[in-house]
PDB file of C-alpha atoms in Angstrom:
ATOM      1  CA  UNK I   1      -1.107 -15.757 -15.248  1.00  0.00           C
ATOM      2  CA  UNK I   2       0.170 -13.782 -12.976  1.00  0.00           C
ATOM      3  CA  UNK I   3       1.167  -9.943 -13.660  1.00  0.00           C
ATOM      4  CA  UNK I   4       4.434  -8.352 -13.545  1.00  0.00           C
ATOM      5  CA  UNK I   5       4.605  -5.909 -10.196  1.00  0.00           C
ATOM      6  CA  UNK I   6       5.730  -2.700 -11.244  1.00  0.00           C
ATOM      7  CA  UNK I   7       7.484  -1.432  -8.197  1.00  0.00           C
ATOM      8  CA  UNK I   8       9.917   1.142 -10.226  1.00  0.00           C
ATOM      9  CA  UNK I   9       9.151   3.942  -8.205  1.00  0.00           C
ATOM     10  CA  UNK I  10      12.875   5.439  -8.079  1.00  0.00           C
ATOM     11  CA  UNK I  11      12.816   5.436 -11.874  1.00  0.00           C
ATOM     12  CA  UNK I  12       9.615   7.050 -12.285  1.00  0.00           C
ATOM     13  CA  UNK I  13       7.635   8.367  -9.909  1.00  0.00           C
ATOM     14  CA  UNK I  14      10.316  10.400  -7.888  1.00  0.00           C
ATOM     15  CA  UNK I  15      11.456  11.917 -10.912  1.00  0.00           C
ATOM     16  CA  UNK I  16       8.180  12.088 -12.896  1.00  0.00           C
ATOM     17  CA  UNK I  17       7.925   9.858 -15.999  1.00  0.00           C
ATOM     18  CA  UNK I  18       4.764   8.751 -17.043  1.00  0.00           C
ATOM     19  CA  UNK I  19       3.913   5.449 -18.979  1.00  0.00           C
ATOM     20  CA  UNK I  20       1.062   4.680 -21.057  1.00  0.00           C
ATOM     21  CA  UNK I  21      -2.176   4.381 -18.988  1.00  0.00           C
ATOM     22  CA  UNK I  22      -4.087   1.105 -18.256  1.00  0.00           C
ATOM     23  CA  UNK I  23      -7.541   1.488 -17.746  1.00  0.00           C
ATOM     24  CA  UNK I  24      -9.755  -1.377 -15.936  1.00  0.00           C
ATOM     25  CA  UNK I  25     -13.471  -1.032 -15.025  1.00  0.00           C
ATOM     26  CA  UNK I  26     -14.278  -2.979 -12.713  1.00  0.00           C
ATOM     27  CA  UNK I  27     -17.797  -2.467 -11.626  1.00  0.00           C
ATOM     28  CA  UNK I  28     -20.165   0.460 -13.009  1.00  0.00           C
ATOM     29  CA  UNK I  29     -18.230   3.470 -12.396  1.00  0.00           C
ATOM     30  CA  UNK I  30     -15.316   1.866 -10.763  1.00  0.00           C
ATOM     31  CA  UNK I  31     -11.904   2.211 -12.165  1.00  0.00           C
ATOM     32  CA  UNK I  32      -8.265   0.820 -11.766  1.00  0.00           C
ATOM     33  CA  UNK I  33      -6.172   3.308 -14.089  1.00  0.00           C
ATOM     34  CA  UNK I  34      -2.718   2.354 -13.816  1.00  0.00           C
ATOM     35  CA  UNK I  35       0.550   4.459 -14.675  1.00  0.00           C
ATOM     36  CA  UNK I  36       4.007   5.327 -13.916  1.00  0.00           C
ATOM     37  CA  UNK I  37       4.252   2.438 -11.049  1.00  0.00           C
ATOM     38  CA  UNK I  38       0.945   3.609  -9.225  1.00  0.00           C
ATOM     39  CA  UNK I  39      -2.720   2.313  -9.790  1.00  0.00           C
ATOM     40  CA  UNK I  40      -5.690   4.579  -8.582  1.00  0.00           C
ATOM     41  CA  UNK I  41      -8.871   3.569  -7.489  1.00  0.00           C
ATOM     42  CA  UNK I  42     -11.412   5.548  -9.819  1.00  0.00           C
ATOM     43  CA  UNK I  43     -15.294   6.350  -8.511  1.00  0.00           C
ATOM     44  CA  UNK I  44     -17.215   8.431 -11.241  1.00  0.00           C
ATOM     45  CA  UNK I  45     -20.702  10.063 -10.038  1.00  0.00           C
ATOM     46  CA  UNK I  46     -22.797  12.690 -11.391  1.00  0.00           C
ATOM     47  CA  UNK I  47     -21.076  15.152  -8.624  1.00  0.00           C
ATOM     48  CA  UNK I  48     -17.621  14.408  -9.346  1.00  0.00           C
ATOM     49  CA  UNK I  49     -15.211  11.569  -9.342  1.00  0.00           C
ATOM     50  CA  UNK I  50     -13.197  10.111  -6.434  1.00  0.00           C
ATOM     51  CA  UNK I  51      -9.603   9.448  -6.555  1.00  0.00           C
ATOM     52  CA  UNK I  52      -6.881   7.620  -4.402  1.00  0.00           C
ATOM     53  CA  UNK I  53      -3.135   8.351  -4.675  1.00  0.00           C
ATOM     54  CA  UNK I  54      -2.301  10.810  -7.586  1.00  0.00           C
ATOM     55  CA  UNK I  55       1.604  10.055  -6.522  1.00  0.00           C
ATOM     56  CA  UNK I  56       3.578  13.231  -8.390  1.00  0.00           C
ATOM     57  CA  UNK I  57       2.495  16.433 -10.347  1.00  0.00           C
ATOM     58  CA  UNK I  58       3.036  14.869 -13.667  1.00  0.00           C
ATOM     59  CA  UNK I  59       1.325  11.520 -12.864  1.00  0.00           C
ATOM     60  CA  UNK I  60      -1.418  13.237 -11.786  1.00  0.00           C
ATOM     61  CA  UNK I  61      -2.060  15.522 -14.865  1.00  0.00           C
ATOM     62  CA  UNK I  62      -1.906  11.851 -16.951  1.00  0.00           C
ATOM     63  CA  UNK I  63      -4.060  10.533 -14.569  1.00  0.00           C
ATOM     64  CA  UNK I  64      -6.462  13.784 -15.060  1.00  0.00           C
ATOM     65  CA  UNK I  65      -6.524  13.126 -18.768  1.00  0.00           C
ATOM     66  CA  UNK I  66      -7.524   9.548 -18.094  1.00  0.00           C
ATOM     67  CA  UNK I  67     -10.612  10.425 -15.877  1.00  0.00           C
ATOM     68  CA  UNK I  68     -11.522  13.409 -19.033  1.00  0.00           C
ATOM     69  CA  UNK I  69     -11.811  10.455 -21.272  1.00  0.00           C
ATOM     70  CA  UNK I  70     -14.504   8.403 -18.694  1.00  0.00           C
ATOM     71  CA  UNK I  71     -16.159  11.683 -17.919  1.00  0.00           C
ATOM     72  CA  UNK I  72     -16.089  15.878 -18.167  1.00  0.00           C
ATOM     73  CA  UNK I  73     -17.040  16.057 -13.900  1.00  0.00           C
ATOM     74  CA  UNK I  74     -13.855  17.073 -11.952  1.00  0.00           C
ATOM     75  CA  UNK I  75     -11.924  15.108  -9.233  1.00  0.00           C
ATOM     76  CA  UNK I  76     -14.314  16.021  -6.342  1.00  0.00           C
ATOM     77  CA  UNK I  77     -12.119  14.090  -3.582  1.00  0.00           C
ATOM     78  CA  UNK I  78      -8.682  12.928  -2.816  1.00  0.00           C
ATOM     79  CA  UNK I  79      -8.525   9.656  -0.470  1.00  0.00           C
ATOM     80  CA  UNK I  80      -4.555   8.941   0.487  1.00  0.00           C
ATOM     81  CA  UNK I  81      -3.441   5.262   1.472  1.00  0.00           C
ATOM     82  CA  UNK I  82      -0.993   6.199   3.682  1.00  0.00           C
ATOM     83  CA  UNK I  83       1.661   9.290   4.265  1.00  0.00           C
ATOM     84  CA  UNK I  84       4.536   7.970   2.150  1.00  0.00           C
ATOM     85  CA  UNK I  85       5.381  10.976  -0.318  1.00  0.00           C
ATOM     86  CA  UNK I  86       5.080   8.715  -3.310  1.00  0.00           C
ATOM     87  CA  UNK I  87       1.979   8.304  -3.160  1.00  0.00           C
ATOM     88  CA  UNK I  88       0.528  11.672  -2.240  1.00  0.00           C
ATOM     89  CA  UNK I  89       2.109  14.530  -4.496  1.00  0.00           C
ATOM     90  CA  UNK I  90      -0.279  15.987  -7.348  1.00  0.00           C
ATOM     91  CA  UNK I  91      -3.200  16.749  -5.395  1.00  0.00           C
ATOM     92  CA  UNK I  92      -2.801  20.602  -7.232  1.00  0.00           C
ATOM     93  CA  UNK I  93      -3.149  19.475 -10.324  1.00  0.00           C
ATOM     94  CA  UNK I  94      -7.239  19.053  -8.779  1.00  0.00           C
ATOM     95  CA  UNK I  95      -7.921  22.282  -7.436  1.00  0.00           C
ATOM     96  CA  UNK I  96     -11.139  22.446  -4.841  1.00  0.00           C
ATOM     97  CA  UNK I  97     -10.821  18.802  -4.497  1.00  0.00           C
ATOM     98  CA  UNK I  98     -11.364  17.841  -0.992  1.00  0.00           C
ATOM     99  CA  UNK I  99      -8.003  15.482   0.431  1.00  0.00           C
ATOM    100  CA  UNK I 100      -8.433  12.743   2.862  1.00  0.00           C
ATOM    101  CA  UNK I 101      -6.026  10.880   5.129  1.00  0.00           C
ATOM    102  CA  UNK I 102      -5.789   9.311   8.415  1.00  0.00           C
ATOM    103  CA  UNK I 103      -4.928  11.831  11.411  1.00  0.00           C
ATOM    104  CA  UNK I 104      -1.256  10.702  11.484  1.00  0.00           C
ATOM    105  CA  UNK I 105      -0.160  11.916   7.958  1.00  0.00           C
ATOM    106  CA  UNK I 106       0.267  15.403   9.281  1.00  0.00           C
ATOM    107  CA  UNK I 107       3.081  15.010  11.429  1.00  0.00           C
ATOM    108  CA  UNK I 108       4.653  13.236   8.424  1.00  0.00           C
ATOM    109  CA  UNK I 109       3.371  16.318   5.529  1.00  0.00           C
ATOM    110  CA  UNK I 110       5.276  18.953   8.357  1.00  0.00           C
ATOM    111  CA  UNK I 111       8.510  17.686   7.878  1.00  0.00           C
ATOM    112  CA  UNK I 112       8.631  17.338   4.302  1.00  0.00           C
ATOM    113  CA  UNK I 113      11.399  19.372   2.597  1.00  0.00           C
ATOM    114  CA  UNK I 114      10.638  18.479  -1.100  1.00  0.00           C
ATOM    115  CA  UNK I 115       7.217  20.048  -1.378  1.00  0.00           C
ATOM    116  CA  UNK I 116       5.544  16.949  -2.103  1.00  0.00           C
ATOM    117  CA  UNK I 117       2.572  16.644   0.655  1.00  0.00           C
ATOM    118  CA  UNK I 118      -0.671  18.360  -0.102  1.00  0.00           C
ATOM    119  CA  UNK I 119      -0.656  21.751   0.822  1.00  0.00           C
ATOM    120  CA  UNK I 120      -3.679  21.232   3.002  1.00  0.00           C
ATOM    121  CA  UNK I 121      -5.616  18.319   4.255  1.00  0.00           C
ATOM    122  CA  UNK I 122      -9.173  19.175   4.379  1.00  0.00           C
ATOM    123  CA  UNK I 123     -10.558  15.547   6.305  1.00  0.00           C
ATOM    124  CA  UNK I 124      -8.567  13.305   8.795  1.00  0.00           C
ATOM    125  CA  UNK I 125     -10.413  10.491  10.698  1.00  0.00           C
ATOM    126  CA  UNK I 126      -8.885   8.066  13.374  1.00  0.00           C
ATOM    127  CA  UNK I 127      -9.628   4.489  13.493  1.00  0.00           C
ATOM    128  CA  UNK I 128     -13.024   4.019  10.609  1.00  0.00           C
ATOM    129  CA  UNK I 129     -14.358   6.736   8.433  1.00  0.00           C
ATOM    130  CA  UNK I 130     -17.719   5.749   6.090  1.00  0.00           C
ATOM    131  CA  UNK I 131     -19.042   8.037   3.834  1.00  0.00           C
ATOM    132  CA  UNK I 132     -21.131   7.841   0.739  1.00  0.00           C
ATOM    133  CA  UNK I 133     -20.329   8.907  -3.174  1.00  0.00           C
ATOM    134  CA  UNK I 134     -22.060   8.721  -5.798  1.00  0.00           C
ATOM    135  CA  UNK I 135     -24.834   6.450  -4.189  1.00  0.00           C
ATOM    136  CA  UNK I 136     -21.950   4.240  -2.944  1.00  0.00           C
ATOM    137  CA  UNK I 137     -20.351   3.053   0.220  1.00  0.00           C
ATOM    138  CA  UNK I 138     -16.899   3.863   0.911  1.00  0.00           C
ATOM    139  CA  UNK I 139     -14.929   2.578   4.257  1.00  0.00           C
ATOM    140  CA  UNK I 140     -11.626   4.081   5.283  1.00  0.00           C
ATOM    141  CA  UNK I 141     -10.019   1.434   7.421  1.00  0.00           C
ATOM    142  CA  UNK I 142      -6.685   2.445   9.295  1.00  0.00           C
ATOM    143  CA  UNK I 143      -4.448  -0.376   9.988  1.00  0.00           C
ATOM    144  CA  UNK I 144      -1.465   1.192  10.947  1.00  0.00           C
ATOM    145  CA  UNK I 145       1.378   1.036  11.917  1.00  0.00           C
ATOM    146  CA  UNK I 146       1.831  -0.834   8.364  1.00  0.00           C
ATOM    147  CA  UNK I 147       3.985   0.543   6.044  1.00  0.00           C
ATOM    148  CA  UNK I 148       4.315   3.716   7.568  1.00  0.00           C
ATOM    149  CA  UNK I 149       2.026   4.900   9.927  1.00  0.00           C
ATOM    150  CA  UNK I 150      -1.113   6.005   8.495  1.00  0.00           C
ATOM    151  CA  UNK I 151      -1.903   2.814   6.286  1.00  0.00           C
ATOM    152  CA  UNK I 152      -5.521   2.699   5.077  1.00  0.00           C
ATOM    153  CA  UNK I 153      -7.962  -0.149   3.276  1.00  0.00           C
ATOM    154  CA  UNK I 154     -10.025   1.932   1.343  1.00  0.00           C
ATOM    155  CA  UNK I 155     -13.464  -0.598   0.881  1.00  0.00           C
ATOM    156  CA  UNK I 156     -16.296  -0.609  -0.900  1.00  0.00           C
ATOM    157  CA  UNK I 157     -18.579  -2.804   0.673  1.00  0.00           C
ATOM    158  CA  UNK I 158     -21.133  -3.120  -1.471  1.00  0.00           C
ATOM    159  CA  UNK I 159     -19.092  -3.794  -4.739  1.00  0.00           C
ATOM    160  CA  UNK I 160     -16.717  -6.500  -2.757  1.00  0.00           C
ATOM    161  CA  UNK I 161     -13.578  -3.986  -3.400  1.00  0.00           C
ATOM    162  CA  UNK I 162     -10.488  -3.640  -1.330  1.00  0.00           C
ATOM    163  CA  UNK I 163      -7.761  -1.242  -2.141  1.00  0.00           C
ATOM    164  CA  UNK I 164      -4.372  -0.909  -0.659  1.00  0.00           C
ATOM    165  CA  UNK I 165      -0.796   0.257  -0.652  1.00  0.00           C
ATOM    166  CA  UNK I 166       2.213  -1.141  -0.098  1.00  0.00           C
ATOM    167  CA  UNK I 167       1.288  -4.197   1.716  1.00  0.00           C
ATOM    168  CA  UNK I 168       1.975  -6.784  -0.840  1.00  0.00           C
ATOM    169  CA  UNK I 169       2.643  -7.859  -4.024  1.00  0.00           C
ATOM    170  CA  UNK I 170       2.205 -10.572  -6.687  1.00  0.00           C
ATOM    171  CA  UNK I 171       4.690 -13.253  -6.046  1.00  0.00           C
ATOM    172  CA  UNK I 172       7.474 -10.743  -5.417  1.00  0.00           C
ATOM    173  CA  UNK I 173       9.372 -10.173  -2.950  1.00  0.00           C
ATOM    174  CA  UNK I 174       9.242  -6.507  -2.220  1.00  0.00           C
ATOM    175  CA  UNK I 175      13.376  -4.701  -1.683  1.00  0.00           C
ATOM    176  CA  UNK I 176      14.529  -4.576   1.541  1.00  0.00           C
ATOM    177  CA  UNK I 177      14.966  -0.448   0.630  1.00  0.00           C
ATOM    178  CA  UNK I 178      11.248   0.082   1.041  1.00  0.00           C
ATOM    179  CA  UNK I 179      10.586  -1.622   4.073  1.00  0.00           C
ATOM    180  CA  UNK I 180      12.550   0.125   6.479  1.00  0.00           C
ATOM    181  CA  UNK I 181       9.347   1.595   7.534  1.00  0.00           C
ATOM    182  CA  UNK I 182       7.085  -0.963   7.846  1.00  0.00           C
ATOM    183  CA  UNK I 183       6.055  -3.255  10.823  1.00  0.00           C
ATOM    184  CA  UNK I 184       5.697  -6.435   9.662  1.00  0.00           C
ATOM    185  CA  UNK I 185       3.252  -7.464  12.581  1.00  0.00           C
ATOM    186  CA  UNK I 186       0.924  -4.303  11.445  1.00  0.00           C
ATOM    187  CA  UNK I 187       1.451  -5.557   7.535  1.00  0.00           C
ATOM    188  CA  UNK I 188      -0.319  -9.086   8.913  1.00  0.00           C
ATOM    189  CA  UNK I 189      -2.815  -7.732  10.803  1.00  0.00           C
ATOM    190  CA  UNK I 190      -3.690  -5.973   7.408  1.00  0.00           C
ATOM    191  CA  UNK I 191      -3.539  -8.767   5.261  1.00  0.00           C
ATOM    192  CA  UNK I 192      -5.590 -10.640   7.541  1.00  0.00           C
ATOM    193  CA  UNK I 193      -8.502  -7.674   7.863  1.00  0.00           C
ATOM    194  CA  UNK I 194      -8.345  -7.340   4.187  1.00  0.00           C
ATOM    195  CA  UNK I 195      -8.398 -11.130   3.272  1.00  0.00           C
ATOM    196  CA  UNK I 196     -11.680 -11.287   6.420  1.00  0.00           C
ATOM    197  CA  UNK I 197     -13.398  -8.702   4.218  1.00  0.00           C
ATOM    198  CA  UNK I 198     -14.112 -11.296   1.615  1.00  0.00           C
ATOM    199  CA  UNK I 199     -13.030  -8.753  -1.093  1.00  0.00           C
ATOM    200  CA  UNK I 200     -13.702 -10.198  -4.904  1.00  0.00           C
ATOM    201  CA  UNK I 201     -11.329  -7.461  -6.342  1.00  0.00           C
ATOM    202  CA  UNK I 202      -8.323  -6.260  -4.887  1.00  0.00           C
ATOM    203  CA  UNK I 203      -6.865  -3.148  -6.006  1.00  0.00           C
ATOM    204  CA  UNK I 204      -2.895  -3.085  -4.884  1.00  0.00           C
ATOM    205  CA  UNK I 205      -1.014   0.456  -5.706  1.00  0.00           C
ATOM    206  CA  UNK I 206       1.801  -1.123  -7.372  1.00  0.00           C
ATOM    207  CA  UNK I 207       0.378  -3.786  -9.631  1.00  0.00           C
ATOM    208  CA  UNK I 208      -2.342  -3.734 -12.115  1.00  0.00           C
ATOM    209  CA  UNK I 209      -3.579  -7.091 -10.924  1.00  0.00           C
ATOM    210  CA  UNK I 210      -6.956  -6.901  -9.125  1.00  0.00           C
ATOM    211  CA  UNK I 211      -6.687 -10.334  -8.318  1.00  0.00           C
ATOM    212  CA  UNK I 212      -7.438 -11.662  -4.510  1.00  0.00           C
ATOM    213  CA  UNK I 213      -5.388 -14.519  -5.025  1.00  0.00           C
ATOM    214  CA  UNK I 214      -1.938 -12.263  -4.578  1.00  0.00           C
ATOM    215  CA  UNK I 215      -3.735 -11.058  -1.107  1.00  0.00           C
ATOM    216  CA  UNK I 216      -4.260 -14.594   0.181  1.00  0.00           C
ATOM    217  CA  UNK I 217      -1.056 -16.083  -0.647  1.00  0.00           C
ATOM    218  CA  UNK I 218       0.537 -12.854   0.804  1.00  0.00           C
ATOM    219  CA  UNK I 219      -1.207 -13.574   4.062  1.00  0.00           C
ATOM    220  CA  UNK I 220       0.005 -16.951   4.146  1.00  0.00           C
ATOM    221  CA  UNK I 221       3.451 -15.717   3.321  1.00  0.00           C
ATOM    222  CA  UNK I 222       4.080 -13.441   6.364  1.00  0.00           C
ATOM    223  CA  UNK I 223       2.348 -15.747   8.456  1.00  0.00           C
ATOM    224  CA  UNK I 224       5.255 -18.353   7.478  1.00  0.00           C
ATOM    225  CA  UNK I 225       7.459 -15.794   7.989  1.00  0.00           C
ATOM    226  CA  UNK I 226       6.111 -14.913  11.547  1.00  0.00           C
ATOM    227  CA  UNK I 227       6.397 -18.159  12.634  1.00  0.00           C
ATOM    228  CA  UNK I 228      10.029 -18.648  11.506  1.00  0.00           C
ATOM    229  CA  UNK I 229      11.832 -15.967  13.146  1.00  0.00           C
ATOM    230  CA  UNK I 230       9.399 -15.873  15.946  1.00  0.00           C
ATOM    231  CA  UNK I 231      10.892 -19.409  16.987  1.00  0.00           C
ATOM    232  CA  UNK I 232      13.806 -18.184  16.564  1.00  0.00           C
ATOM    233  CA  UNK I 233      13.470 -14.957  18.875  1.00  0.00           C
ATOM    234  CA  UNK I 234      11.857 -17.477  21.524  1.00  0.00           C
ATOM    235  CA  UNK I 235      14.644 -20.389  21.269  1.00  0.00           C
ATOM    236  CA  UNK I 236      17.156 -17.680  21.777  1.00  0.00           C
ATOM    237  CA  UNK I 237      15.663 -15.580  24.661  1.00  0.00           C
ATOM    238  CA  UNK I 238      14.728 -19.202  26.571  1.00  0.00           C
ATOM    239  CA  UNK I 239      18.488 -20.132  26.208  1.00  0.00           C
ATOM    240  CA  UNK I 240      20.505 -16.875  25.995  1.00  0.00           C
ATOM    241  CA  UNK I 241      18.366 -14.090  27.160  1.00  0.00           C
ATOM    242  CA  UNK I 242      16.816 -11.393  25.599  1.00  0.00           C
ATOM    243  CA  UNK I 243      20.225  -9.523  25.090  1.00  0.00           C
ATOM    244  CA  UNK I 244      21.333 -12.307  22.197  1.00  0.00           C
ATOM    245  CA  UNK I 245      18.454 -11.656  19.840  1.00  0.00           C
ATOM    246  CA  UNK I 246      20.103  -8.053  18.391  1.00  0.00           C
ATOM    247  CA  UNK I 247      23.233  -9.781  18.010  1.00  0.00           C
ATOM    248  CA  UNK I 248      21.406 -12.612  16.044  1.00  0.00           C
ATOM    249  CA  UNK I 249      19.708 -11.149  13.729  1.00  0.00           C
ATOM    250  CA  UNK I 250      22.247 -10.511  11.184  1.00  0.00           C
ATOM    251  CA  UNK I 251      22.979 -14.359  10.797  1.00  0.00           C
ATOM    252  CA  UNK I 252      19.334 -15.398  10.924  1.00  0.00           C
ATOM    253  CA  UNK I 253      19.365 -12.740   7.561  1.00  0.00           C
ATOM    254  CA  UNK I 254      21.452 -14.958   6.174  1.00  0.00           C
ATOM    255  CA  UNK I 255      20.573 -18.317   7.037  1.00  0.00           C
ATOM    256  CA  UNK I 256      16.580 -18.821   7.395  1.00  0.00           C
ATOM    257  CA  UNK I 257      14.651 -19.706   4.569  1.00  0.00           C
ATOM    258  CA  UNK I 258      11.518 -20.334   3.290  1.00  0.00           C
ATOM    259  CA  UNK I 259      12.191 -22.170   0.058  1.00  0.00           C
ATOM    260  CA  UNK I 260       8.278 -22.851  -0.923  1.00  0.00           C
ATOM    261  CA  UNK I 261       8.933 -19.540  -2.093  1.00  0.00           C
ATOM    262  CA  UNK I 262      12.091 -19.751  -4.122  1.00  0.00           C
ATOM    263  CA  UNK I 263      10.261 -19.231  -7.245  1.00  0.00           C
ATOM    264  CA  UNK I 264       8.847 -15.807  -6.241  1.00  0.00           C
ATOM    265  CA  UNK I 265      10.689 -12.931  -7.796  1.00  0.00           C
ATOM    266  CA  UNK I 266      13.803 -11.312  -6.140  1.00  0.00           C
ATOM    267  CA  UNK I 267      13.724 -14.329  -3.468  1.00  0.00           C
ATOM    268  CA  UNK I 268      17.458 -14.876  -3.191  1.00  0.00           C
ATOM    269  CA  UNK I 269      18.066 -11.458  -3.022  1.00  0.00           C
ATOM    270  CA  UNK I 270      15.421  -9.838  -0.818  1.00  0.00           C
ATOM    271  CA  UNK I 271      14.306 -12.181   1.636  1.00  0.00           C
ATOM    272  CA  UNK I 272      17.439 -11.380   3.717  1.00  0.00           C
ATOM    273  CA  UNK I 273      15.500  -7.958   4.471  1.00  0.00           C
ATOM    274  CA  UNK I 274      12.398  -9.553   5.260  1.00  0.00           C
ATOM    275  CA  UNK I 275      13.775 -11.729   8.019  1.00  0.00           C
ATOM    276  CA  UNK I 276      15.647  -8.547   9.447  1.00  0.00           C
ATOM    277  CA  UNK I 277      12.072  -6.581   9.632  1.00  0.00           C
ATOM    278  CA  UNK I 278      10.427  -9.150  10.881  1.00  0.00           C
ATOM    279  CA  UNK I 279      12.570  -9.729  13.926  1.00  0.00           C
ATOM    280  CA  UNK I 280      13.035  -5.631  14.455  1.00  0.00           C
ATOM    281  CA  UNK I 281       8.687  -5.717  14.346  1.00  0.00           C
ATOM    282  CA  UNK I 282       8.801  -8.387  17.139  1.00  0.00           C
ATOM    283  CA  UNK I 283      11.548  -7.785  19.065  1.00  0.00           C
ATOM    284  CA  UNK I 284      11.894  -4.162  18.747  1.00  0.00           C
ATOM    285  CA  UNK I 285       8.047  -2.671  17.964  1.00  0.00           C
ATOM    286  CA  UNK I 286       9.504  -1.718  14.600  1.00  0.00           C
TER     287      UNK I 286
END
């Protein structure tokens, strides 16, 4: 059964409503707590507690009162998936709380006009940052450019966990509206690492399911993907030239398909936008 993706963000998270909380353990000390559209990974130790993604000021004071009923130790330290703003408002509401993202967030936090990037960044790493807490392993893996630039796999190695943001989701086909920023040939190459990792849970931001089995069909869906408007882009360069695939891309929207996948939500809508992204990652680098 699979679970309902709850990719609402312009109803909730930009404007700050918060829905009952859904709480998952899924090893000792390991949470998936779930709210307003956004799922945090949760590591409790006797120095503190490790969070990902707080997403808005209100969502993080629920998601406060969620860790106070798993344990009194504070939010120690604040890893971010990536620079998008939904997912990295609230850090306040965990004063002394140490924030982590990869290098390239900051040029994205300077330019934001709606006060919702951290006020300061205390840790950036560049391409692999392992550290331990509470006893435990934890890898930051940067795969962008993804969705956005600064895409991370958070892993815990020793637990078999993956968690990501923005990558994929459960049989759904995410609105064109939020990929504008994402290269699709950076969103396979994460699928791929992730799916190499051999994860048994996989934490995705936007869905409570932990399943691996959304991951792997995910991969196989943008590699179907790749391969149809990749022939495309080829046929056309070999028989127009390179200046015909800009002009083509608008009718390829239209008319490619891949119909094994008709029965995935928002398919006849949405897939238009994922053969225009697609073509703009390999033609265009983005």
């Amino acid at each position: 059964m699979y679970s309902i993706i709850i990719w609402f963000l312009a109803a909730t998270l930009m404007i700050g409503e918060v829905e009952a909380a859904e709480v998952a353990k899924l090893k000792q000390d390991v949470y998936a707590i779930s709210e307003a559209g956004v799922t945090s990974l949760v590591l409790l130790s006797e120095d503190g507690v490790l969070i990902t993604d707080p997403a808005n000021p209100e969502r993080a004071k629920a998601l406060q009162a969620e860790i106070a009923k798993l344990t009194p130790r504070p939010v120690t330290r604040i890893v971010l998936s990536h620079e998008h703003l939904d997912h990295v408002g609230g850090t306040e509401a965990f004063p002394g709380a140490e924030v982590i993202c990869h290098l390239s967030c900051k040029a994205v936090f300077d330019l934001d006009v709606g006060g919702s990037a951290p006020k300061k960044v205390h840790a950036v790493f560049n391409d692999q940052h392992s550290f331990q807490f509470g006893g435990r392993k934890v890898t930051l893996i940067h795969v962008g450019p993804a969705d956005g630039f600064a895409s991370t796999i958070i892993h815990l190695p020793e637990d078999a966990i993956i968690y990501s943001a923005d990558l994929y989701a459960d049989r759904y086909i995410i609105p064109g509206i939020w990929m504008d920023n994402d290269n699709y040939l950076g969103v396979l190459k994460a699928l791929r690492l992730m799916r190499d990792l051999k994860p048994q849970i996989a934490v995705n931001a936007h869905s409570t399911s932990t399943s691996v089995q959304a991951l792997q069909e995910n991969v196989t869906f943008v590699e179907d993907l790749y391969q149809l408007v990749s022939t495309q882009i080829n046929k056309t360069i070999a028989t127009k030239g390179p200046g015909a695939v800009m002009d083509n891309i608008p009718r390829w929207s239209q008319e490619l398909k891949l119909d094994q996948y008709k029965d995935w939500s928002n398919y006849a809508t949405e897939f238009p936008a994922h053969v225009r992204r697609m073509a703009l990652s390999i033609y265009h680098g983005g």
